[in-house]
Coordinates of C-alpha atoms in Angstrom, one line a residue:
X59 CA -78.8 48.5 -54.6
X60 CA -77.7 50.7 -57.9
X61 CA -76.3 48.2 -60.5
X62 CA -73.1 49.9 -62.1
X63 CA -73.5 49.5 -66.1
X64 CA -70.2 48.5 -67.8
X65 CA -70.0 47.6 -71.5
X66 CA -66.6 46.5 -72.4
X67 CA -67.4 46.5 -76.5
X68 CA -64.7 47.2 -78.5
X69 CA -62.0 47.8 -75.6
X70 CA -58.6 46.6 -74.9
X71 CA -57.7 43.7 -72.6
X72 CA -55.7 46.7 -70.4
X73 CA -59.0 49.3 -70.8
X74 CA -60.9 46.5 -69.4
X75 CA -58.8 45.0 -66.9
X76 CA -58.3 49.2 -65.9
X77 CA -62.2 49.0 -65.5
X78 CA -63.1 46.4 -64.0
X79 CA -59.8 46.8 -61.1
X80 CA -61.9 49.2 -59.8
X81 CA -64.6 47.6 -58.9
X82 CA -65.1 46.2 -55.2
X83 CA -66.5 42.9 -53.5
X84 CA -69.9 42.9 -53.1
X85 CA -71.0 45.5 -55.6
X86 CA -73.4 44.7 -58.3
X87 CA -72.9 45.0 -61.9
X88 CA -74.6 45.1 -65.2
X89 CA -71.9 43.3 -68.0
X90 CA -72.0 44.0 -71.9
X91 CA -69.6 42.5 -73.8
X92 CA -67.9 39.2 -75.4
X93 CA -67.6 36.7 -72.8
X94 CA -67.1 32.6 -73.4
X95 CA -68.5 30.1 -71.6
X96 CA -66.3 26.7 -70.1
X97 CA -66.9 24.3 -67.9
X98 CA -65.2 21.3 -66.8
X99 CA -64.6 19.4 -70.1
X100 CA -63.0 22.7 -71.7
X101 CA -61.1 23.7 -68.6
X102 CA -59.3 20.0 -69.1
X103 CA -58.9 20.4 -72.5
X104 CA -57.8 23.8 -72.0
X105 CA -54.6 22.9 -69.3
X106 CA -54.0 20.0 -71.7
X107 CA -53.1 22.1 -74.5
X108 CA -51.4 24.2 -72.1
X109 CA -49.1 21.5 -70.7
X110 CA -47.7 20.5 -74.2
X111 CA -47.3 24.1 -75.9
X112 CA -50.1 24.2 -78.2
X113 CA -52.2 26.9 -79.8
X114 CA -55.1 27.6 -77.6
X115 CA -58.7 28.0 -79.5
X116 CA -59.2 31.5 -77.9
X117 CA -57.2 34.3 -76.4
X118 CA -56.6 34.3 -72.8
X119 CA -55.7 38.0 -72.7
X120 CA -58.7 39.8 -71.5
X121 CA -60.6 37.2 -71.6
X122 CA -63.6 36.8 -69.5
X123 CA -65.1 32.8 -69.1
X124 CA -68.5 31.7 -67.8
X125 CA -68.8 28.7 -66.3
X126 CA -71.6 27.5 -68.2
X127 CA -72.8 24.9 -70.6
X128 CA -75.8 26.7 -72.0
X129 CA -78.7 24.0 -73.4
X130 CA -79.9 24.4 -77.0
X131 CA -81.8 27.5 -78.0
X132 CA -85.5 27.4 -78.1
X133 CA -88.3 29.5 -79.5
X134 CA -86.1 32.2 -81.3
X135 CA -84.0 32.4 -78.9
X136 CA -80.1 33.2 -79.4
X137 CA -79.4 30.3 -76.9
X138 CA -81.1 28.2 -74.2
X139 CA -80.7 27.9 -70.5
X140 CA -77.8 29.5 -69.6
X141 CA -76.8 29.3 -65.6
X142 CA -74.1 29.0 -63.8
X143 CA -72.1 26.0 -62.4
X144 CA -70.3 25.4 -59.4
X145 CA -67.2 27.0 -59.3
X146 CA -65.1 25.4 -57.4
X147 CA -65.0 22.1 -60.0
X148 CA -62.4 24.8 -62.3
X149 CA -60.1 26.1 -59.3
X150 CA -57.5 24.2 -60.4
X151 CA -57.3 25.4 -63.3
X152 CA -58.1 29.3 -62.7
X153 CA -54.9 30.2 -61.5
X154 CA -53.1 29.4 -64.9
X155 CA -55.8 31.2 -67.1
X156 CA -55.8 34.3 -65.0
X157 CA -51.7 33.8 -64.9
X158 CA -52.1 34.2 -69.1
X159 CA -54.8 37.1 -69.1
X160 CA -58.0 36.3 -68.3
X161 CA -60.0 39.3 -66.2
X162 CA -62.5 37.3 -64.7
X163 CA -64.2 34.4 -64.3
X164 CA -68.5 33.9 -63.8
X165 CA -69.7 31.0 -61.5
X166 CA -71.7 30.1 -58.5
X167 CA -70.1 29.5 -55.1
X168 CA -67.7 29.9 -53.1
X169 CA -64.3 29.5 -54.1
X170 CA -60.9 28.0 -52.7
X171 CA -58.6 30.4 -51.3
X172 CA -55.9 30.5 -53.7
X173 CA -57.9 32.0 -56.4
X174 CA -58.7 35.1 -53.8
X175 CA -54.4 35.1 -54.2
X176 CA -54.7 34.5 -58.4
X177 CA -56.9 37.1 -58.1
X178 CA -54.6 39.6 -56.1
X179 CA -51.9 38.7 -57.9
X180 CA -53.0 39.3 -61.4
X181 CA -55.3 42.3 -60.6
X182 CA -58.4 39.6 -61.7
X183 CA -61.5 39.3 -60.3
X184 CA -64.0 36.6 -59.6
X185 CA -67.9 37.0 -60.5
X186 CA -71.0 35.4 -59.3
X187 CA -74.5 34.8 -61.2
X188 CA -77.7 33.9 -60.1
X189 CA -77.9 30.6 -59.5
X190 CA -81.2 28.3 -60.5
X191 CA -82.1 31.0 -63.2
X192 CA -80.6 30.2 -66.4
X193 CA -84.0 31.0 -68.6
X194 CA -83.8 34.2 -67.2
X195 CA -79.8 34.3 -68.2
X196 CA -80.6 33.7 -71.5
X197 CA -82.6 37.2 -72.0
X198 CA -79.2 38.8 -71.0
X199 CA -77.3 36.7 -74.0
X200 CA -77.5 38.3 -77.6
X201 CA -75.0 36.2 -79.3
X202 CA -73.9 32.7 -79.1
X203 CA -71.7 30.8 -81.5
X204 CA -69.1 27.8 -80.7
X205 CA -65.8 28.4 -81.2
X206 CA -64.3 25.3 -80.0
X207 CA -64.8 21.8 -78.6
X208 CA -68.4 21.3 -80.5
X209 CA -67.5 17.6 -79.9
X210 CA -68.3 18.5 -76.1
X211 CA -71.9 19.4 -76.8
X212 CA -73.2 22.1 -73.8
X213 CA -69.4 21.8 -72.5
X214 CA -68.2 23.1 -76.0
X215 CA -66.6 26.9 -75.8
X216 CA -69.3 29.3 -76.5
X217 CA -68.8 32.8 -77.5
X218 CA -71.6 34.8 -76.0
X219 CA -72.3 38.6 -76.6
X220 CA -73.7 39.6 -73.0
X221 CA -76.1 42.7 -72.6
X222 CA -76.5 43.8 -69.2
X223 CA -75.8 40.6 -67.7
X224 CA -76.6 41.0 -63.8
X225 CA -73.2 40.2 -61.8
X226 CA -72.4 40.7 -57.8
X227 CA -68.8 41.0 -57.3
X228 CA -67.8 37.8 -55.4
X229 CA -63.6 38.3 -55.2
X230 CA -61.8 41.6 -56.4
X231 CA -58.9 42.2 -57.3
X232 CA -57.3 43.4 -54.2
X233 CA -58.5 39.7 -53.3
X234 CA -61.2 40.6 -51.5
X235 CA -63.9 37.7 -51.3
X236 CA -67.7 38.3 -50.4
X237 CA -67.5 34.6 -49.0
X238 CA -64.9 35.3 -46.4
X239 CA -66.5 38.5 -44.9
X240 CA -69.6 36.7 -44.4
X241 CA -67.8 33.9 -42.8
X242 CA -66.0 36.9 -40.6
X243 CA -69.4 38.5 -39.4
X244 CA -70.7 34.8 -38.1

């Protein structure tokens, strides 16, 4: 399998929305680039902020969010342990983010079938990482700094500079979700 190598430094949200439209389900990718990590605490937080009108702590517009909460960095390291979670624990709150911008969201799993619809609808797509490999993660991640929510520890928002990040293409944006055609071929 030939990883395709995209580096979305020093784009714009519509160069790397264009980009990454094009890719398909199942294909595998290598990501560079700004991406920042949230998990449950955040996504809560996040829709909270929403609901009553006030100024989010990051822009949604070409975003991309991880779902991670990466441990403290060790030995030199830019960051710790850095896998993905589950997730499905977020899909209520996907839809919204990719409704204001975000490009893609990173997790493990399978995910409900509205987000394969966010995802069609907003011309988003849906990434998976290897699970159960979050040392090896970390090798991939050349920048980390909080940017919100430190008061959430491991769940606060985490910019991350990605280099070559491994990726497989779990939903497109033509909704097209690796999940479902394997349930298909059973």
């Amino acid at each position: 399998m030939n990883d395709i190598d995209i580096n979305l430094k020093n784009l714009t949200s519509k160069e790397k929305k264009e980009i990454l439209s094009n890719l398909k389900a199942g294909q595998t990718i290598l990501l560079s680039g700004t991406v920042y990590t949230a998990r449950d605490a955040a996504h809560k937080r996040i829709a909270n902020m929403i609901k009553i009108g006030e100024r989010l702590p990051i822009t949604l517009d070409g975003a991309i969010i991880y779902y991670a909460g990466p441990t403290p960095a060790k030995n030199g390291m830019v960051i710790g342990a850095c896998g993905p979670t589950t997730s499905a624990r977020m899909d209520k709150f996907t839809p919204t983010l990719y409704d204001l911008g975000v490009i893609a969201t990173i997790g493990k799993g399978e995910r409900d079938q509205e987000i394969s619809l966010s995802c069609k609808k907003n011309k988003s797509l849906y990434f998976c990482a290897v699970g159960g490999a979050g040392a090896l993660a970390a090798t991939k991640i050349k920048k980390c700094d909080v940017v919100a929510f430190d008061d959430l520890g491991c769940e606060s928002i985490k910019k991350l500079e990605f280099d070559k990040f491994p990726l497989i293409v779990a939903t497109d944006s033509k909704g097209n979700d690796i999940f479902k055609r394997n349930e298909e071929t059973k």
